[in-house]
Each structure stands twice: as structure tokens, then as C-alpha cells.
PDB file of C-alpha atoms in Angstrom:
ATOM      1  CA  UNK A  28     170.260 104.397 103.036  1.00  0.00           C
ATOM      2  CA  UNK A  29     169.407 101.670 100.575  1.00  0.00           C
ATOM      3  CA  UNK A  30     166.822 101.426 103.156  1.00  0.00           C
ATOM      4  CA  UNK A  31     164.995 104.315 103.221  1.00  0.00           C
ATOM      5  CA  UNK A  32     165.281 104.024  98.710  1.00  0.00           C
ATOM      6  CA  UNK A  33     163.533 100.486  98.959  1.00  0.00           C
ATOM      7  CA  UNK A  34     160.718 102.124 101.098  1.00  0.00           C
ATOM      8  CA  UNK A  35     160.143 105.041  98.977  1.00  0.00           C
ATOM      9  CA  UNK A  36     159.807 102.848  96.734  1.00  0.00           C
ATOM     10  CA  UNK A  37     157.199  99.907  98.038  1.00  0.00           C
ATOM     11  CA  UNK A  38     155.725 102.900  98.844  1.00  0.00           C
ATOM     12  CA  UNK A  39     154.954 104.836  95.562  1.00  0.00           C
ATOM     13  CA  UNK A  40     154.400 101.385  93.305  1.00  0.00           C
ATOM     14  CA  UNK A  41     151.457 100.160  96.626  1.00  0.00           C
ATOM     15  CA  UNK A  42     150.348 103.537  95.909  1.00  0.00           C
ATOM     16  CA  UNK A  43     149.943 102.828  92.053  1.00  0.00           C
ATOM     17  CA  UNK A  44     148.727  99.618  92.283  1.00  0.00           C
ATOM     18  CA  UNK A  45     145.975 101.258  94.490  1.00  0.00           C
ATOM     19  CA  UNK A  46     145.149 104.012  91.884  1.00  0.00           C
ATOM     20  CA  UNK A  47     144.987 101.620  89.580  1.00  0.00           C
ATOM     21  CA  UNK A  48     141.951 100.145  91.350  1.00  0.00           C
ATOM     22  CA  UNK A  49     140.104 102.391  91.898  1.00  0.00           C
ATOM     23  CA  UNK A  50     137.247 103.095  89.337  1.00  0.00           C
ATOM     24  CA  UNK A  51     138.058 105.963  86.604  1.00  0.00           C
ATOM     25  CA  UNK A  52     135.895 108.697  86.526  1.00  0.00           C
ATOM     26  CA  UNK A  53     133.617 109.468  83.129  1.00  0.00           C
ATOM     27  CA  UNK A  54     135.281 110.771  80.448  1.00  0.00           C
ATOM     28  CA  UNK A  55     133.830 114.421  80.343  1.00  0.00           C
ATOM     29  CA  UNK A  56     132.771 113.747  76.268  1.00  0.00           C
ATOM     30  CA  UNK A  57     132.176 110.261  76.482  1.00  0.00           C
ATOM     31  CA  UNK A  58     128.031 109.116  76.836  1.00  0.00           C
ATOM     32  CA  UNK A  59     125.819 109.301  79.883  1.00  0.00           C
ATOM     33  CA  UNK A  60     123.904 106.194  79.003  1.00  0.00           C
ATOM     34  CA  UNK A  61     120.891 108.088  79.512  1.00  0.00           C
ATOM     35  CA  UNK A  62     118.554 110.889  77.457  1.00  0.00           C
ATOM     36  CA  UNK A  63     118.808 114.546  78.512  1.00  0.00           C
ATOM     37  CA  UNK A  64     115.339 115.547  79.857  1.00  0.00           C
ATOM     38  CA  UNK A  65     113.795 117.866  78.678  1.00  0.00           C
ATOM     39  CA  UNK A  66     113.177 121.699  80.017  1.00  0.00           C
ATOM     40  CA  UNK A  67     109.907 121.615  81.201  1.00  0.00           C
ATOM     41  CA  UNK A  68     110.277 117.649  82.229  1.00  0.00           C
ATOM     42  CA  UNK A  69     113.350 119.655  83.797  1.00  0.00           C
ATOM     43  CA  UNK A  70     111.334 122.418  86.165  1.00  0.00           C
ATOM     44  CA  UNK A  71     108.968 120.306  87.249  1.00  0.00           C
ATOM     45  CA  UNK A  72     110.549 118.268  88.386  1.00  0.00           C
ATOM     46  CA  UNK A  73     112.177 120.767  90.536  1.00  0.00           C
ATOM     47  CA  UNK A  74     108.765 122.191  91.551  1.00  0.00           C
ATOM     48  CA  UNK A  75     107.976 119.076  92.885  1.00  0.00           C
ATOM     49  CA  UNK A  76     110.618 118.187  94.483  1.00  0.00           C
ATOM     50  CA  UNK A  77     110.740 118.352  98.442  1.00  0.00           C
ATOM     51  CA  UNK A  78     112.604 121.325 100.422  1.00  0.00           C
ATOM     52  CA  UNK A  79     113.124 120.620 103.715  1.00  0.00           C
ATOM     53  CA  UNK A  80     112.380 123.691 105.951  1.00  0.00           C
ATOM     54  CA  UNK A  81     115.681 124.917 107.380  1.00  0.00           C
ATOM     55  CA  UNK A  82     112.997 126.688 110.301  1.00  0.00           C
ATOM     56  CA  UNK A  83     112.783 122.994 112.749  1.00  0.00           C
ATOM     57  CA  UNK A  84     108.837 124.199 113.502  1.00  0.00           C
ATOM     58  CA  UNK A  85     108.102 124.279 110.238  1.00  0.00           C
ATOM     59  CA  UNK A  86     109.084 120.940 109.249  1.00  0.00           C
ATOM     60  CA  UNK A  87     107.509 119.361 112.346  1.00  0.00           C
ATOM     61  CA  UNK A  88     104.220 120.985 110.740  1.00  0.00           C
ATOM     62  CA  UNK A  89     104.989 119.360 107.634  1.00  0.00           C
ATOM     63  CA  UNK A  90     105.627 116.351 108.757  1.00  0.00           C
ATOM     64  CA  UNK A  91     102.261 116.676 111.297  1.00  0.00           C
ATOM     65  CA  UNK A  92     100.734 118.114 107.770  1.00  0.00           C
ATOM     66  CA  UNK A  93     101.339 114.957 105.183  1.00  0.00           C
ATOM     67  CA  UNK A  94     100.516 112.266 108.808  1.00  0.00           C
ATOM     68  CA  UNK A  95      96.962 113.785 109.305  1.00  0.00           C
ATOM     69  CA  UNK A  96      96.238 113.964 105.678  1.00  0.00           C
ATOM     70  CA  UNK A  97      97.338 110.170 105.063  1.00  0.00           C
ATOM     71  CA  UNK A  98      95.087 109.114 108.168  1.00  0.00           C
ATOM     72  CA  UNK A  99      91.938 110.653 106.443  1.00  0.00           C
ATOM     73  CA  UNK A 100      93.166 108.972 103.324  1.00  0.00           C
ATOM     74  CA  UNK A 101      93.751 105.851 105.374  1.00  0.00           C
ATOM     75  CA  UNK A 102      90.085 106.628 106.830  1.00  0.00           C
ATOM     76  CA  UNK A 103      88.282 106.938 103.510  1.00  0.00           C
ATOM     77  CA  UNK A 104      89.400 103.844 102.370  1.00  0.00           C
ATOM     78  CA  UNK A 105      88.109 102.252 105.077  1.00  0.00           C
ATOM     79  CA  UNK A 106      85.013 103.468 104.399  1.00  0.00           C
ATOM     80  CA  UNK A 107      84.699 103.321 100.719  1.00  0.00           C
ATOM     81  CA  UNK A 108      87.059 100.343 100.614  1.00  0.00           C
ATOM     82  CA  UNK A 109      89.979 101.758  98.165  1.00  0.00           C
ATOM     83  CA  UNK A 110      92.761  99.104  97.764  1.00  0.00           C
ATOM     84  CA  UNK A 111      95.419 101.769  97.005  1.00  0.00           C
ATOM     85  CA  UNK A 112      95.284 102.947 101.138  1.00  0.00           C
ATOM     86  CA  UNK A 113      94.262 100.495 103.051  1.00  0.00           C
ATOM     87  CA  UNK A 114      96.477  99.734 105.848  1.00  0.00           C
ATOM     88  CA  UNK A 115      99.029  97.420 105.546  1.00  0.00           C
ATOM     89  CA  UNK A 116      97.630  94.202 107.588  1.00  0.00           C
ATOM     90  CA  UNK A 117      94.400  94.785 104.968  1.00  0.00           C
ATOM     91  CA  UNK A 118      95.970  95.319 101.381  1.00  0.00           C
ATOM     92  CA  UNK A 119      95.763  92.220  99.148  1.00  0.00           C
ATOM     93  CA  UNK A 120      93.229  90.006  97.303  1.00  0.00           C
ATOM     94  CA  UNK A 121      93.839  87.478  98.932  1.00  0.00           C
ATOM     95  CA  UNK A 122      92.728  89.661 102.522  1.00  0.00           C
ATOM     96  CA  UNK A 123      89.639  91.068 100.395  1.00  0.00           C
ATOM     97  CA  UNK A 124      88.361  87.566 100.001  1.00  0.00           C
ATOM     98  CA  UNK A 125      88.376  86.572 103.452  1.00  0.00           C
ATOM     99  CA  UNK A 126      86.442  89.557 103.784  1.00  0.00           C
ATOM    100  CA  UNK A 127      84.315  89.050 101.269  1.00  0.00           C
ATOM    101  CA  UNK A 128      83.922  85.176 102.339  1.00  0.00           C
ATOM    102  CA  UNK A 129      83.136  85.902 106.084  1.00  0.00           C
ATOM    103  CA  UNK A 130      80.516  89.447 105.444  1.00  0.00           C
ATOM    104  CA  UNK A 131      78.748  87.493 102.904  1.00  0.00           C
ATOM    105  CA  UNK A 132      77.370  84.537 105.757  1.00  0.00           C
ATOM    106  CA  UNK A 133      75.872  84.956 108.701  1.00  0.00           C
ATOM    107  CA  UNK A 134      78.098  83.616 112.243  1.00  0.00           C
ATOM    108  CA  UNK A 135      77.229  83.884 115.933  1.00  0.00           C
ATOM    109  CA  UNK A 136      80.868  85.115 117.029  1.00  0.00           C
ATOM    110  CA  UNK A 137      79.584  88.994 115.342  1.00  0.00           C
ATOM    111  CA  UNK A 138      76.412  88.011 118.487  1.00  0.00           C
ATOM    112  CA  UNK A 139      79.332  87.350 121.118  1.00  0.00           C
ATOM    113  CA  UNK A 140      79.099  90.824 122.456  1.00  0.00           C
ATOM    114  CA  UNK A 141      74.995  91.720 122.669  1.00  0.00           C
ATOM    115  CA  UNK A 142      75.207  88.468 124.147  1.00  0.00           C
ATOM    116  CA  UNK A 143      77.755  88.499 126.494  1.00  0.00           C
ATOM    117  CA  UNK A 144      76.428  91.812 128.161  1.00  0.00           C
ATOM    118  CA  UNK A 145      72.468  89.921 127.811  1.00  0.00           C
ATOM    119  CA  UNK A 146      74.600  87.059 130.164  1.00  0.00           C
ATOM    120  CA  UNK A 147      76.104  89.613 132.332  1.00  0.00           C
ATOM    121  CA  UNK A 148      72.632  91.243 132.982  1.00  0.00           C
ATOM    122  CA  UNK A 149      71.258  87.328 134.388  1.00  0.00           C
ATOM    123  CA  UNK A 150      74.479  86.844 136.423  1.00  0.00           C
ATOM    124  CA  UNK A 151      74.565  90.509 138.696  1.00  0.00           C
ATOM    125  CA  UNK A 152      70.759  89.754 138.719  1.00  0.00           C
ATOM    126  CA  UNK A 153      70.449  87.518 142.426  1.00  0.00           C
ATOM    127  CA  UNK A 154      68.260  85.269 141.757  1.00  0.00           C
ATOM    128  CA  UNK A 155      70.199  81.624 141.615  1.00  0.00           C
ATOM    129  CA  UNK A 156      68.014  80.042 139.413  1.00  0.00           C
ATOM    130  CA  UNK A 157      68.949  83.262 136.533  1.00  0.00           C
ATOM    131  CA  UNK A 158      72.813  82.841 137.685  1.00  0.00           C
ATOM    132  CA  UNK A 159      72.776  79.398 136.920  1.00  0.00           C
ATOM    133  CA  UNK A 160      70.524  80.021 133.377  1.00  0.00           C
ATOM    134  CA  UNK A 161      73.450  82.824 132.653  1.00  0.00           C
ATOM    135  CA  UNK A 162      76.132  80.492 133.885  1.00  0.00           C
ATOM    136  CA  UNK A 163      74.770  77.549 130.965  1.00  0.00           C
ATOM    137  CA  UNK A 164      74.082  79.566 128.549  1.00  0.00           C
ATOM    138  CA  UNK A 165      77.683  81.446 127.978  1.00  0.00           C
ATOM    139  CA  UNK A 166      79.421  77.230 128.006  1.00  0.00           C
ATOM    140  CA  UNK A 167      76.918  76.873 125.672  1.00  0.00           C
ATOM    141  CA  UNK A 168      76.863  79.574 123.285  1.00  0.00           C
ATOM    142  CA  UNK A 169      80.972  79.632 123.720  1.00  0.00           C
ATOM    143  CA  UNK A 170      80.846  76.520 122.407  1.00  0.00           C
ATOM    144  CA  UNK A 171      78.978  76.856 118.829  1.00  0.00           C
ATOM    145  CA  UNK A 172      81.333  80.013 118.428  1.00  0.00           C
ATOM    146  CA  UNK A 173      84.313  77.892 118.485  1.00  0.00           C
ATOM    147  CA  UNK A 174      82.277  75.160 116.284  1.00  0.00           C
ATOM    148  CA  UNK A 175      81.207  78.433 114.182  1.00  0.00           C
ATOM    149  CA  UNK A 176      84.980  79.006 114.084  1.00  0.00           C
ATOM    150  CA  UNK A 177      86.642  76.114 112.739  1.00  0.00           C
ATOM    151  CA  UNK A 178      83.547  75.189 110.189  1.00  0.00           C
ATOM    152  CA  UNK A 179      84.595  79.329 108.316  1.00  0.00           C
ATOM    153  CA  UNK A 180      88.082  78.396 108.464  1.00  0.00           C
ATOM    154  CA  UNK A 181      87.597  74.324 106.394  1.00  0.00           C
ATOM    155  CA  UNK A 182      85.287  76.949 104.230  1.00  0.00           C
ATOM    156  CA  UNK A 183      88.230  80.117 104.511  1.00  0.00           C
ATOM    157  CA  UNK A 184      91.084  77.138 103.941  1.00  0.00           C
ATOM    158  CA  UNK A 185      89.338  75.159 101.267  1.00  0.00           C
ATOM    159  CA  UNK A 186      88.303  78.424  99.093  1.00  0.00           C
ATOM    160  CA  UNK A 187      91.984  80.111  99.752  1.00  0.00           C
ATOM    161  CA  UNK A 188      93.538  76.937  98.432  1.00  0.00           C
ATOM    162  CA  UNK A 189      91.039  77.035  95.381  1.00  0.00           C
ATOM    163  CA  UNK A 190      91.818  80.316  94.234  1.00  0.00           C
ATOM    164  CA  UNK A 191      94.771  81.355  95.464  1.00  0.00           C
ATOM    165  CA  UNK A 192      96.837  78.371  95.083  1.00  0.00           C
ATOM    166  CA  UNK A 193     100.791  79.898  94.089  1.00  0.00           C
ATOM    167  CA  UNK A 194     100.095  83.091  96.868  1.00  0.00           C
ATOM    168  CA  UNK A 195     101.714  83.122 100.000  1.00  0.00           C
ATOM    169  CA  UNK A 196      98.040  83.215 101.617  1.00  0.00           C
ATOM    170  CA  UNK A 197      99.527  83.104 105.729  1.00  0.00           C
ATOM    171  CA  UNK A 198      97.441  84.508 108.377  1.00  0.00           C
ATOM    172  CA  UNK A 199      94.381  84.966 106.357  1.00  0.00           C
ATOM    173  CA  UNK A 200      92.134  82.704 107.672  1.00  0.00           C
ATOM    174  CA  UNK A 201      92.773  84.389 111.395  1.00  0.00           C
ATOM    175  CA  UNK A 202      92.248  87.540 109.427  1.00  0.00           C
ATOM    176  CA  UNK A 203      89.029  85.973 109.038  1.00  0.00           C
ATOM    177  CA  UNK A 204      88.857  84.662 111.766  1.00  0.00           C
ATOM    178  CA  UNK A 205      88.860  87.986 113.840  1.00  0.00           C
ATOM    179  CA  UNK A 206      86.803  90.078 111.854  1.00  0.00           C
ATOM    180  CA  UNK A 207      83.165  87.463 112.788  1.00  0.00           C
ATOM    181  CA  UNK A 208      84.160  88.687 116.068  1.00  0.00           C
ATOM    182  CA  UNK A 209      83.397  91.920 115.378  1.00  0.00           C
ATOM    183  CA  UNK A 210      79.896  93.184 114.523  1.00  0.00           C
ATOM    184  CA  UNK A 211      78.688  93.395 110.483  1.00  0.00           C
ATOM    185  CA  UNK A 212      78.186  97.482 110.881  1.00  0.00           C
ATOM    186  CA  UNK A 213      80.968  98.255 113.185  1.00  0.00           C
ATOM    187  CA  UNK A 214      83.211  96.131 110.646  1.00  0.00           C
ATOM    188  CA  UNK A 215      86.503  97.848 109.281  1.00  0.00           C
ATOM    189  CA  UNK A 216      86.507  97.839 105.653  1.00  0.00           C
ATOM    190  CA  UNK A 217      83.235  97.891 105.474  1.00  0.00           C
ATOM    191  CA  UNK A 218      81.345  95.023 103.617  1.00  0.00           C
ATOM    192  CA  UNK A 219      81.236  95.213  99.937  1.00  0.00           C
ATOM    193  CA  UNK A 220      78.846  91.768 100.184  1.00  0.00           C
ATOM    194  CA  UNK A 221      75.477  91.626 100.764  1.00  0.00           C
ATOM    195  CA  UNK A 222      74.422  87.961 102.703  1.00  0.00           C
ATOM    196  CA  UNK A 223      74.351  85.455 100.735  1.00  0.00           C
ATOM    197  CA  UNK A 224      75.889  86.554  98.002  1.00  0.00           C
ATOM    198  CA  UNK A 225      79.465  84.419  96.825  1.00  0.00           C
ATOM    199  CA  UNK A 226      82.519  86.684  96.619  1.00  0.00           C
TER     200      UNK A 226
END
């Protein structure tokens, strides 16, 4: 009998302690801590609020339309160079400078694909001299492209360190080198500087 009362008292005291620990709700007459929005602002927020349709097909169609719109904005940004809608890998002043640095220079790497096609055609012709010549040309061209990569990478690293000393430039050199492998007219985002122009 005594044990039961003591257990009940302990239980009630633990409940009271928990109630004390829980945060109290805001008093009805206390301030909100933020201004009440004007009527026209509240109505505008209600109109622009995204409503999820109850129909699953309609929701899927709206999601597809949104994705299509975003892809179209990205495509247009890649053509125009609009920074706001570029993909994440192309955004930022560091990546823009890397693109401009590469686009302002001639590089052997951008002619790699056309040269590879010519060398492949020469290697198919069943003339021993032409096949040996195509192999030598490929090796020479490959070595020169690697040297061109080293030259461009060192120059780009130096310029990035000078222009962006306090910013993260990780991946920008590889980004610029991969861009040189594309022919200038096929590069995306489209080049924004002319050959020989300083970025």
C-alpha cells in the first residue's frame, strides 16, 4: 500500500518535470516577432504558391514540363553564356576565366579528332610506306598534344593563382584542358572571346 503511493508520487513528479522541460506555447497577446504581411502581399503569395495536384498523372506532367523548361534554359545559356542558367560544372568566375583562357589560344589538341581521322584513313590503305607513315604521324602528334597540354596547364595554373588567390580553383585546369580537345565551333558554352584576345 505504501509502495503504491510512493510509485504514484514518483510518476507524477516525473510528469511535472517533463512538462517543465517542454517549451511553452506563445501567449496569445505576445508579439509574433515578425510584421504582419499586407493583404496584397499575402494574396500574391497565395497565388504563386505551388499547388500539388491530386491526380498523379497531372503531377507527373507538371514535373516533366518543369524539367523541360529547365533544360531549355540550360541549352540557351550554353549558347549565350548566361551565367544564371549554366550547369553547375560551368558556373562561376573561375570556370569562366578557364574557358576564356583556352578559347583565346590556338592549341594542337583541338585538331586531334580531324588528325586522327586522316591518320586512320592512311593506316587502312594497304601500302606499307603509308601505314608506317601514319603510325609515325600519330606518335608525333600525340607527343606534341601532351606537350601542349603541359604548356597550357602551367600557364592556366599561374593565371588562376594570380587572379583568384583566395578562391577554390580545384578542377579548373582539368576543365580547361578537356575543353581544348573540342573543336572551337563545337565547344559549349560557346566561346565569348576571339583568338588572341586577353581574357
